[in-house]
Short mmCIF file of C-alpha atoms in Angstrom, two decimals:
data_model
loop_
_atom_site.label_atom_id
_atom_site.label_comp_id
_atom_site.label_asym_id
_atom_site.label_seq_id
_atom_site.Cartn_x
_atom_site.Cartn_y
_atom_site.Cartn_z
CA MET A 1 -22.05 26.70 17.50
CA THR A 2 -20.33 29.99 16.62
CA PRO A 3 -18.69 30.56 13.21
CA ASP A 4 -15.22 30.58 14.80
CA THR A 5 -15.89 27.26 16.50
CA ALA A 6 -17.12 25.78 13.23
CA VAL A 7 -13.97 26.92 11.45
CA ARG A 8 -11.78 25.40 14.18
CA HIS A 9 -13.64 22.09 13.96
CA GLN A 10 -13.29 22.09 10.16
CA ASP A 11 -9.53 22.80 10.38
CA HIS A 12 -9.14 19.99 12.91
CA ALA A 13 -11.03 17.59 10.66
CA ASP A 14 -8.92 18.52 7.65
CA HIS A 15 -5.73 18.19 9.67
CA ASP A 16 -6.62 14.68 10.89
CA ALA A 17 -7.97 13.50 7.52
CA TRP A 18 -6.40 10.27 6.27
CA GLY A 19 -4.61 10.34 2.93
CA ARG A 20 -4.34 7.47 0.47
CA LEU A 21 -1.96 6.38 -2.26
CA ASN A 22 -2.63 7.65 -5.76
CA PRO A 23 -5.01 5.45 -7.85
CA ARG A 24 -2.53 5.56 -10.75
CA LEU A 25 -0.46 3.05 -8.74
CA PHE A 26 -2.88 0.39 -10.06
CA LEU A 27 -1.52 0.96 -13.56
CA VAL A 28 2.03 0.61 -12.23
CA ASN A 29 1.07 -2.73 -10.67
CA LEU A 30 -0.32 -3.98 -13.98
CA SER A 31 2.92 -3.03 -15.74
CA VAL A 32 4.74 -5.69 -13.68
CA VAL A 33 3.14 -8.31 -15.89
CA ALA A 34 4.95 -6.82 -18.90
CA THR A 35 8.29 -8.17 -17.61
CA PRO A 36 7.61 -11.91 -18.19
CA LEU A 37 5.96 -11.12 -21.52
CA ALA A 38 9.04 -9.19 -22.68
CA THR A 39 11.33 -11.98 -21.44
CA PHE A 40 9.33 -14.57 -23.34
CA GLY A 41 9.48 -12.46 -26.50
CA ALA A 42 13.25 -11.99 -26.22
CA THR A 43 13.75 -15.73 -25.68
CA THR A 44 11.67 -16.46 -28.76
CA VAL A 45 13.82 -14.13 -30.86
CA ILE A 46 17.12 -15.53 -29.52
CA THR A 47 16.12 -19.17 -30.11
CA GLY A 48 14.64 -18.49 -33.55
CA GLY A 49 11.13 -19.46 -32.48
CA GLU A 50 12.11 -22.82 -30.99
CA ILE A 51 10.35 -22.97 -27.62
CA ASN A 52 10.68 -26.12 -25.52
CA LEU A 53 8.70 -27.28 -22.51
CA GLN A 54 11.29 -25.96 -20.04
CA VAL A 55 10.94 -22.45 -21.48
CA LEU A 56 7.14 -22.60 -21.18
CA ILE A 57 7.32 -23.81 -17.57
CA THR A 58 9.80 -21.06 -16.65
CA PHE A 59 7.66 -18.44 -18.39
CA ALA A 60 4.48 -19.62 -16.65
CA SER A 61 6.20 -19.60 -13.24
CA PHE A 62 7.56 -16.11 -13.85
CA LEU A 63 4.14 -14.87 -15.02
CA ILE A 64 2.35 -16.31 -11.97
CA THR A 65 4.94 -14.74 -9.65
CA CYS A 66 4.45 -11.33 -11.26
CA LEU A 67 0.68 -11.66 -11.02
CA VAL A 68 0.97 -12.44 -7.30
CA ILE A 69 3.28 -9.42 -6.81
CA SER A 70 0.83 -7.24 -8.72
CA GLY A 71 -2.03 -8.48 -6.55
CA ILE A 72 -0.15 -7.79 -3.32
CA SER A 73 0.71 -4.28 -4.53
CA THR A 74 -2.92 -3.65 -5.45
CA MET A 75 -3.98 -4.78 -1.98
CA ARG A 76 -1.48 -2.32 -0.50
CA LEU A 77 -3.00 0.44 -2.65
CA LEU A 78 -6.49 -0.32 -1.32
CA THR A 79 -5.55 -0.63 2.35
CA THR A 80 -2.82 1.99 2.92
CA ARG A 81 -3.77 5.17 4.81
CA TYR A 82 -1.59 7.87 6.31
CA ARG A 83 -1.97 11.17 8.12
CA VAL A 84 0.16 13.88 9.74
CA THR A 85 -0.80 15.45 13.06
CA ASP A 86 0.91 18.19 15.03
CA ASP A 87 3.37 15.80 16.65
CA ARG A 88 3.52 12.60 14.61
CA VAL A 89 3.03 10.86 11.27
CA GLU A 90 0.92 7.70 11.18
CA LEU A 91 0.66 4.86 8.68
CA HIS A 92 -1.95 2.07 8.61
CA LYS A 93 -1.83 -0.68 6.00
CA GLY A 94 -2.80 -4.27 5.41
CA TRP A 95 -6.02 -6.23 5.51
CA PHE A 96 -5.40 -9.81 6.69
CA PHE A 97 -2.18 -8.78 8.42
CA ARG A 98 -2.73 -5.23 9.60
CA SER A 99 0.25 -2.99 10.35
CA GLU A 100 0.09 0.34 12.17
CA ARG A 101 3.09 2.61 12.64
CA SER A 102 3.39 5.98 14.32
CA ILE A 103 6.54 8.12 14.32
CA PRO A 104 6.94 11.27 16.43
CA VAL A 105 7.97 14.29 14.39
CA ASP A 106 10.93 14.80 16.73
CA ARG A 107 12.42 11.45 15.66
CA ILE A 108 12.30 12.18 11.92
CA ARG A 109 15.83 12.60 10.57
CA SER A 110 15.14 12.88 6.84
CA VAL A 111 12.44 12.61 4.21
CA ASP A 112 13.69 11.15 0.92
CA LEU A 113 11.93 10.95 -2.45
CA THR A 114 12.64 8.28 -5.11
CA ALA A 115 10.93 7.64 -8.43
CA ASN A 116 11.78 4.82 -10.85
CA PRO A 117 11.00 5.11 -14.59
CA ILE A 118 7.61 3.39 -14.29
CA HIS A 119 6.58 5.68 -11.46
CA ARG A 120 7.72 8.72 -13.43
CA ILE A 121 5.64 7.69 -16.45
CA PHE A 122 2.53 7.86 -14.28
CA GLY A 123 3.65 10.94 -12.33
CA LEU A 124 4.25 9.05 -9.06
CA THR A 125 7.05 8.90 -6.52
CA SER A 126 7.98 7.06 -3.31
CA LEU A 127 8.46 8.91 -0.03
CA LYS A 128 10.54 7.46 2.80
CA VAL A 129 10.57 8.91 6.31
CA ALA A 130 13.80 7.87 8.05
CA THR A 131 14.45 7.97 11.79
CA GLY A 132 18.13 7.09 11.64
CA ASP A 133 17.81 3.62 13.20
CA GLN A 134 20.72 1.42 12.14
CA ALA A 135 18.72 -1.79 11.89
CA SER A 136 17.27 -2.47 8.48
CA SER A 137 13.92 -3.32 10.07
CA GLY A 138 14.05 -0.36 12.42
CA GLY A 139 12.00 2.81 12.49
CA GLY A 140 10.79 4.80 9.57
CA LEU A 141 8.02 4.34 7.08
CA SER A 142 7.56 4.53 3.34
CA LEU A 143 4.72 5.53 1.05
CA ASP A 144 5.17 3.93 -2.36
CA GLY A 145 2.79 5.54 -4.83
CA LEU A 146 2.14 9.20 -4.07
CA SER A 147 1.74 11.76 -6.79
CA ALA A 148 4.88 13.90 -7.20
CA ARG A 149 2.97 16.99 -6.06
CA ASP A 150 1.52 15.29 -2.95
CA ALA A 151 4.90 13.81 -2.02
CA GLU A 152 6.64 17.17 -2.23
CA ALA A 153 3.85 18.83 -0.24
CA LEU A 154 4.10 16.11 2.43
CA ARG A 155 7.89 16.47 2.59
CA ARG A 156 7.53 20.24 3.03
CA GLN A 157 4.85 19.80 5.70
CA LEU A 158 7.00 17.40 7.74
CA SER A 159 9.98 19.71 7.40
CA GLU A 160 8.00 22.71 8.63
CA LEU A 161 6.65 20.74 11.59
CA ARG A 162 10.14 19.55 12.50
CA HIS A 163 11.58 23.03 12.31
CA ALA A 164 8.70 24.51 14.30
CA ARG A 165 9.21 22.00 17.12
CA GLN A 166 12.99 22.61 17.10
CA GLY A 167 12.62 26.39 16.95
CA LEU A 168 14.54 26.68 13.66
CA ALA A 169 13.84 29.08 10.84
CA THR A 170 13.26 27.95 7.29
CA ALA A 171 15.47 29.07 4.45
CA ASP A 172 14.68 32.22 2.50
CA PRO A 173 13.26 31.02 -0.86
CA ASP A 174 14.97 33.96 -2.60
CA THR A 175 18.42 32.89 -1.36
CA ASP A 176 20.56 30.78 -3.69
CA ALA A 177 21.50 27.83 -1.47
CA THR A 178 23.13 25.78 -4.25
CA LEU A 179 26.48 24.24 -3.34
CA ALA A 180 27.10 22.27 -6.55
CA GLU A 181 25.36 21.39 -9.81
CA LEU A 182 26.11 18.86 -12.54
CA ASP A 183 28.84 19.81 -14.99
CA TRP A 184 28.89 17.47 -17.98
CA ALA A 185 32.66 17.93 -18.16
CA TRP A 186 32.76 15.52 -15.20
CA LEU A 187 31.71 12.80 -17.62
CA ARG A 188 35.39 12.30 -18.42
CA TYR A 189 35.80 10.66 -15.01
CA ALA A 190 33.04 8.10 -15.64
CA PRO A 191 35.19 5.45 -17.41
CA LEU A 192 37.84 5.54 -14.65
CA THR A 193 36.24 2.79 -12.62
CA LEU A 194 36.48 -1.00 -12.63
CA TRP A 195 32.73 -1.39 -12.11
CA GLY A 196 32.04 -1.06 -15.84
CA VAL A 197 34.34 -3.94 -16.82
CA GLY A 198 33.13 -6.00 -13.87
CA GLY A 199 29.56 -5.36 -14.93
CA VAL A 200 30.24 -6.95 -18.32
CA PHE A 201 31.22 -10.24 -16.67
CA ILE A 202 28.26 -10.05 -14.29
CA ALA A 203 25.84 -9.47 -17.17
CA VAL A 204 27.31 -12.30 -19.26
CA GLY A 205 27.16 -14.64 -16.26
CA SER A 206 23.54 -13.74 -15.54
CA VAL A 207 22.46 -14.32 -19.16
CA TYR A 208 24.34 -17.63 -19.29
CA ARG A 209 22.72 -18.84 -16.07
CA THR A 210 19.23 -17.80 -17.19
CA LEU A 211 19.56 -19.61 -20.52
CA HIS A 212 21.08 -22.63 -18.80
CA GLU A 213 18.07 -22.85 -16.46
CA MET A 214 15.87 -22.91 -19.57
CA LYS A 215 17.88 -25.88 -20.90
CA ILE A 216 19.34 -23.69 -23.63
CA ASP A 217 23.06 -24.06 -24.34
CA PRO A 218 24.35 -20.54 -25.04
CA LEU A 219 27.35 -21.96 -26.93
CA GLU A 220 24.97 -23.49 -29.47
CA LEU A 221 23.15 -20.25 -30.30
CA GLY A 222 23.50 -18.91 -33.82
CA ILE A 223 25.12 -15.63 -32.85
CA VAL A 224 27.74 -17.45 -30.74
CA LYS A 225 28.48 -19.89 -33.58
CA ASP A 226 28.90 -16.97 -35.97
CA ILE A 227 31.45 -15.29 -33.67
CA GLU A 228 33.28 -18.60 -33.24
CA ASP A 229 33.50 -19.06 -37.03
CA ARG A 230 34.83 -15.54 -37.52
CA PHE A 231 37.60 -15.86 -34.92
CA GLY A 232 38.39 -19.53 -35.43
CA SER A 233 40.82 -18.79 -38.25
CA VAL A 234 42.80 -15.99 -36.50
CA PRO A 235 45.77 -16.46 -34.12
CA LEU A 236 44.92 -17.07 -30.48
CA TRP A 237 46.72 -13.93 -29.27
CA TYR A 238 44.75 -11.82 -31.72
CA GLY A 239 41.44 -13.29 -30.58
CA ILE A 240 42.33 -12.67 -26.92
CA LEU A 241 43.40 -9.10 -27.66
CA VAL A 242 40.19 -8.33 -29.57
CA THR A 243 38.08 -9.92 -26.81
CA LEU A 244 39.78 -7.81 -24.13
CA LEU A 245 39.35 -4.68 -26.24
CA VAL A 246 35.63 -5.38 -26.71
CA ILE A 247 35.20 -5.97 -22.96
CA VAL A 248 36.95 -2.70 -22.14
CA VAL A 249 34.89 -0.75 -24.69
CA ILE A 250 31.63 -2.23 -23.38
CA GLY A 251 32.79 -1.58 -19.80
CA VAL A 252 33.60 2.05 -20.55
CA ALA A 253 30.23 2.49 -22.24
CA GLY A 254 28.53 0.86 -19.24
CA SER A 255 30.37 3.10 -16.77
CA THR A 256 29.46 6.18 -18.75
CA ALA A 257 25.82 5.14 -18.98
CA THR A 258 25.77 4.42 -15.24
CA PHE A 259 27.17 7.88 -14.52
CA ILE A 260 24.58 9.56 -16.73
CA GLU A 261 21.70 7.61 -15.21
CA GLY A 262 22.87 7.92 -11.61
CA TRP A 263 23.98 11.57 -11.62
CA GLY A 264 21.88 13.22 -14.32
CA GLY A 265 20.21 16.33 -12.89
CA TYR A 266 22.60 16.36 -9.90
CA ARG A 267 22.24 19.23 -7.46
CA LEU A 268 23.55 19.70 -3.92
CA ASP A 269 21.86 22.51 -1.99
CA ARG A 270 20.48 23.73 1.31
CA PRO A 271 16.72 23.93 0.77
CA GLU A 272 16.24 25.08 4.34
CA THR A 273 18.22 25.98 7.41
CA GLY A 274 20.22 23.05 8.80
CA LEU A 275 19.50 20.66 5.94
CA LEU A 276 21.58 19.36 3.02
CA ARG A 277 19.78 17.84 0.04
CA VAL A 278 21.21 15.79 -2.82
CA ARG A 279 19.03 15.38 -5.90
CA ARG A 280 20.20 13.16 -8.73
CA GLY A 281 19.14 10.55 -11.27
CA LEU A 282 18.06 10.55 -14.89
CA LEU A 283 15.73 7.54 -15.01
CA VAL A 284 15.48 6.77 -11.30
CA THR A 285 15.31 10.14 -9.52
CA ARG A 286 16.47 10.40 -5.92
CA SER A 287 16.23 13.17 -3.35
CA VAL A 288 18.22 12.52 -0.15
CA SER A 289 18.23 14.86 2.85
CA ILE A 290 20.89 15.02 5.58
CA GLU A 291 20.49 17.09 8.74
CA GLU A 292 23.57 19.24 9.26
CA GLN A 293 23.34 18.86 13.04
CA ARG A 294 24.00 15.14 12.47
CA LEU A 295 26.92 15.80 10.14
CA ARG A 296 30.19 14.92 11.86
CA GLY A 297 32.72 15.13 9.05
CA ALA A 298 33.54 14.37 5.43
CA GLU A 299 35.42 11.75 3.44
CA VAL A 300 37.33 12.41 0.21
CA ALA A 301 37.75 9.14 -1.71
CA GLU A 302 40.20 8.85 -4.60
CA PRO A 303 40.12 5.51 -6.46
CA LEU A 304 43.43 4.80 -8.19
CA LEU A 305 42.52 5.62 -11.79
CA LEU A 306 40.43 8.57 -10.69
CA ARG A 307 43.31 9.85 -8.56
CA TRP A 308 45.69 9.68 -11.53
CA ALA A 309 43.22 11.85 -13.44
CA GLY A 310 42.95 14.37 -10.59
CA GLY A 311 39.44 13.40 -9.54
CA ALA A 312 37.72 12.39 -6.30
CA ARG A 313 34.35 11.67 -4.69
CA LEU A 314 32.95 13.26 -1.54
CA LYS A 315 30.89 11.48 1.11
CA ALA A 316 29.25 12.76 4.27
CA VAL A 317 30.22 11.32 7.64
CA ALA A 318 26.90 11.56 9.45
CA SER A 319 24.58 9.67 11.75
CA GLY A 320 21.01 8.77 11.01
CA LEU A 321 21.62 7.45 7.48
CA GLY A 322 20.40 3.92 8.18
CA ASP A 323 22.24 0.61 8.01
CA GLU A 324 25.51 -0.04 6.18
CA ASP A 325 24.00 -0.31 2.70
CA GLU A 326 21.77 2.74 3.14
CA ASN A 327 24.65 4.75 4.58
CA SER A 328 26.86 3.87 1.61
CA SER A 329 24.21 5.09 -0.83
CA ARG A 330 22.78 8.09 1.03
CA SER A 331 26.11 9.56 2.18
CA ARG A 332 27.27 10.38 -1.38
CA LEU A 333 27.47 14.13 -1.80
CA THR A 334 29.10 14.29 -5.25
CA PRO A 335 29.79 12.15 -8.30
CA PRO A 336 33.42 11.85 -9.45
CA VAL A 337 34.55 15.49 -9.67
CA PRO A 338 37.87 17.37 -9.81
CA LEU A 339 39.76 17.00 -6.53
CA ALA A 340 39.88 20.77 -5.93
CA LEU A 341 36.10 20.96 -6.28
CA ALA A 342 35.56 18.03 -3.90
CA ARG A 343 37.71 19.82 -1.31
CA ARG A 344 35.83 23.09 -1.81
CA ILE A 345 32.46 21.39 -1.38
CA ALA A 346 33.75 19.62 1.73
CA ALA A 347 34.66 23.01 3.21
CA ASP A 348 31.21 24.43 2.34
CA VAL A 349 29.41 21.45 3.82
CA LEU A 350 31.42 21.54 7.05
CA GLY A 351 31.15 25.32 7.33
CA GLU A 352 34.92 25.80 7.15
CA THR A 353 37.02 28.20 5.10
CA VAL A 354 39.32 25.34 4.08
CA SER A 355 38.39 21.69 4.39
CA PRO A 356 40.24 19.92 7.23
CA THR A 357 41.00 17.10 4.77
CA THR A 358 43.16 19.66 2.93
CA ALA A 359 44.44 21.96 5.67
CA ALA A 360 45.60 19.30 8.14
CA GLU A 361 49.36 18.67 8.25
CA LEU A 362 49.46 14.87 8.34
CA ALA A 363 52.16 13.20 10.42
CA PRO A 364 54.26 10.62 8.50
CA HIS A 365 54.32 6.99 9.62
CA PRO A 366 57.45 5.01 10.60
CA ARG A 367 59.54 3.16 8.01
CA ALA A 368 58.45 -0.09 9.60
CA ALA A 369 55.04 0.51 7.98
CA LEU A 370 56.78 0.58 4.58
CA ARG A 371 58.65 -2.65 5.31
CA ARG A 372 55.36 -4.34 6.19
CA ARG A 373 53.89 -3.40 2.82
CA ILE A 374 56.98 -4.54 0.91
CA ASN A 375 56.94 -7.86 2.76
CA ARG A 376 53.27 -8.23 1.87
CA ALA A 377 54.10 -7.66 -1.81
CA LEU A 378 56.83 -10.31 -1.62
CA ILE A 379 54.53 -12.87 -0.02
CA TRP A 380 51.79 -12.37 -2.62
CA SER A 381 54.31 -12.57 -5.47
CA VAL A 382 55.62 -15.90 -4.22
CA LEU A 383 52.15 -17.33 -3.60
CA LEU A 384 50.90 -16.42 -7.08
CA ALA A 385 54.04 -17.70 -8.83
CA ALA A 386 54.33 -20.93 -6.81
CA PRO A 387 51.76 -22.91 -8.88
CA PHE A 388 53.73 -22.24 -12.09
CA VAL A 389 56.97 -23.39 -10.48
CA GLY A 390 55.33 -26.47 -8.96
CA LEU A 391 53.77 -27.56 -12.26
CA GLY A 392 57.06 -26.79 -14.05
CA LEU A 393 59.04 -29.11 -11.82
CA TRP A 394 56.53 -31.81 -12.65
CA LEU A 395 55.80 -31.12 -16.34
CA THR A 396 58.17 -28.80 -18.20
CA PRO A 397 60.95 -26.31 -17.29
CA VAL A 398 59.14 -23.66 -19.35
CA LEU A 399 56.62 -23.22 -16.56
CA VAL A 400 59.43 -22.82 -14.02
CA HIS A 401 60.84 -19.89 -15.97
CA THR A 402 57.32 -18.50 -16.35
CA GLY A 403 56.87 -18.71 -12.59
CA TRP A 404 60.10 -16.85 -11.84
CA ILE A 405 59.30 -14.13 -14.38
CA THR A 406 55.80 -13.81 -12.91
CA ALA A 407 57.23 -13.49 -9.40
CA VAL A 408 59.71 -10.79 -10.42
CA VAL A 409 57.09 -8.76 -12.32
CA LEU A 410 54.52 -9.05 -9.54
CA PHE A 411 57.07 -8.12 -6.90
CA ALA A 412 58.16 -5.03 -8.86
CA VAL A 413 54.53 -3.93 -9.24
CA GLY A 414 53.84 -4.77 -5.60
CA VAL A 415 56.79 -2.67 -4.39
CA ALA A 416 55.53 0.29 -6.40
CA PHE A 417 52.11 -0.05 -4.77
CA ALA A 418 53.77 -0.51 -1.37
CA PHE A 419 55.60 2.81 -1.67
CA ASP A 420 52.39 4.49 -2.81
CA ALA A 421 50.43 3.02 0.10
CA TYR A 422 53.13 4.17 2.54
CA ARG A 423 53.16 7.71 1.15
CA ASN A 424 49.39 7.85 1.55
CA LEU A 425 49.50 7.08 5.27
CA GLY A 426 48.97 10.04 7.57
CA HIS A 427 47.09 11.32 10.60
CA ALA A 428 46.63 14.59 12.45
CA VAL A 429 44.53 16.59 14.87
CA HIS A 430 43.24 19.69 13.11
CA GLY A 431 41.12 21.92 15.30
CA PRO A 432 37.96 20.02 16.25
CA TYR A 433 38.71 17.24 13.74
CA LEU A 434 40.60 13.97 13.67
CA VAL A 435 42.03 13.54 10.17
CA THR A 436 43.34 10.22 8.87
CA ARG A 437 44.40 9.03 5.41
CA ALA A 438 45.23 5.60 4.02
CA GLY A 439 44.79 3.38 0.96
CA THR A 440 46.33 2.94 -2.47
CA PHE A 441 43.66 1.38 -4.69
CA THR A 442 41.28 3.87 -3.06
CA ARG A 443 42.93 6.60 -1.03
CA ARG A 444 40.53 7.88 1.62
CA THR A 445 41.05 11.07 3.58
CA VAL A 446 38.55 11.36 6.43
CA ALA A 447 37.91 14.24 8.80
CA VAL A 448 35.64 13.39 11.75
CA GLN A 449 34.77 15.60 14.69
CA ARG A 450 36.66 14.64 17.82
CA ASP A 451 33.67 15.12 20.11
CA GLY A 452 31.92 12.36 18.16
CA ILE A 453 34.55 9.75 19.12
CA ILE A 454 33.09 7.45 21.77
CA GLY A 455 35.90 4.92 22.12
CA TRP A 456 39.18 3.52 20.84
CA SER A 457 40.07 0.11 19.47
CA ILE A 458 43.69 -1.04 19.37
CA THR A 459 44.68 -4.00 17.19
CA ARG A 460 48.14 -5.54 16.81
CA SER A 461 48.89 -8.52 14.58
CA ALA A 462 51.89 -10.75 15.23
CA PHE A 463 53.85 -8.90 12.54
CA GLN A 464 52.85 -5.52 13.99
CA ARG A 465 54.04 -6.58 17.45
CA ARG A 466 57.43 -7.55 16.04
CA ALA A 467 57.68 -4.17 14.30
CA GLY A 468 56.47 -2.20 17.34
CA LEU A 469 53.36 -0.94 15.55
CA LEU A 470 49.64 -0.82 16.19
CA THR A 471 46.45 0.18 14.40
CA LEU A 472 44.33 2.70 16.26
CA GLY A 473 40.59 2.79 15.56
CA ALA A 474 38.40 5.75 16.47
CA ALA A 475 34.94 4.37 17.26
CA THR A 476 32.04 6.67 16.40
CA ALA A 477 28.30 6.46 15.93
CA VAL A 478 28.53 7.94 12.43
CA GLY A 479 29.57 6.86 8.96
CA ASN A 480 31.47 3.57 8.86
CA GLY A 481 31.59 3.35 12.64
CA VAL A 482 35.39 3.04 13.04
CA TYR A 483 38.05 5.20 11.39
CA LYS A 484 41.52 3.72 11.60
CA VAL A 485 45.01 5.16 11.93
CA ARG A 486 47.10 2.30 10.56
CA ASP A 487 50.61 1.22 11.50
CA VAL A 488 51.84 3.82 13.98
CA ARG A 489 54.38 3.30 16.74
CA VAL A 490 52.87 2.18 20.01
CA GLY A 491 53.91 5.29 21.93
CA ASP A 492 52.90 7.65 19.13
CA GLY A 493 49.53 5.96 18.72
CA LEU A 494 48.66 6.14 22.41
CA ALA A 495 49.83 9.75 22.64
CA PHE A 496 47.76 10.61 19.55
CA ALA A 497 44.65 9.02 21.09
CA GLU A 498 45.16 11.05 24.27
CA GLU A 499 45.63 14.27 22.29
CA THR A 500 42.55 13.62 20.18
CA VAL A 501 40.16 12.90 23.07
CA PRO A 502 41.88 13.66 26.39
CA GLY A 503 41.12 11.18 29.15
CA LEU A 504 39.18 8.66 27.04
CA LEU A 505 41.99 6.10 26.79
CA ALA A 506 43.82 6.95 30.04
CA PRO A 507 41.93 4.49 32.34
CA PHE A 508 43.08 1.59 30.16
CA ILE A 509 46.78 2.47 30.02
CA GLU A 510 49.25 1.03 32.47
CA ARG A 511 52.15 3.42 32.85
CA VAL A 512 55.56 1.76 33.24
CA PRO A 513 57.79 3.44 35.86
CA ALA A 514 61.03 4.93 34.59
CA GLY A 515 64.00 2.57 34.76
CA ARG A 516 62.05 -0.63 34.28
#
């Protein structure tokens, strides 16, 4: 055997060598047992050391479950093998139930990295190879427990293979491909969300249910009794006001903490030609990649409070991001940022001078669309006030007056929202993009490439038929699947569909001869 032949054989052997998960994953598996121990300790503190049989049974069940999970994870550590060849990535795992998966390099759409706090303590990360299948059990594979260095090297290797097979060049490492980085001034937008307040109620409900399962009455705990004694002597309105204030303060703190954890270290860049990458997370780090050739548009979302403060969020409209839940998480390109910045990033991402979500001249919708929203506000006002009036006719006239006042107030607020929702309606064809806007509690402006529209859906409720309106849905294989143009006149909607994608809707339209 010649030296050159020996070298070639050695390179081939190294190339086909099977890799394994990092042994430090065993320590991560053992840390799972710490959860029931910490829960038992917290319960002991809350109850003042009084532990009943139900608590012991719950603790033992929880501990056994965690031990089983730890054992399964350890088995995965011992049996998982992977390797990368010239044209595919392979994964073998399992002992009693063996699983083998092989994915061609050409089908890889993204390689994402995620590391939770426990993984980060031991210098590990999880790597997920996505193929873009919509089904949750579809293609793709994941390696949970690689060292951070090995995971990054594997991601780079797969990227180079993919680019080599597609004939694309990699990015120049000396070129600054950064599109956006975290600015802590954006933290002012964090409290402008309802999730923080909602999270308070979810947390309280979860704690109450857990204690209730342990046969512990939360209302009998010492801390609850102390709060009850403190507020028992104050007027009811004062107690309610203080309670609401505490909930709001905790909610704001929760929203701010969520922003810091979810978007700490945020960076949007192009690490290589044809690829967008979003890196974010303070405790749980995430690195999400989106192929630009699968990017079909952008969505600027403006929740109500955020819109009043001049902020917005930007999402990618792309294929290959997985099922609905994965798409919702992986399509986020920015945290809440100033609206002007969201529009600028949208233009950069789409390769446009000005984002089509900004440049498009949106056509207004007919006044019938406004009447529909006002009627909806009236109906909801009556439905919500009706119980007060009904009980008042039976019990006391005070409730009748309360019902009428409630109806008037709700109707006034509803009309204001109706006008806002009507003003937000709009649609247009802007170059290669279909642009549509709608929503009041969250105003969404979406630009999607017209050549990505594969069909139209037309819906008309009974009220829409009476008003001569329809809702036109552009069906695509990207993003949310269907992007709607709401409440347009029948003729205008059909003409708009024809202008957007000529010939797609024509076979399904019956033209009425003139004079009929």
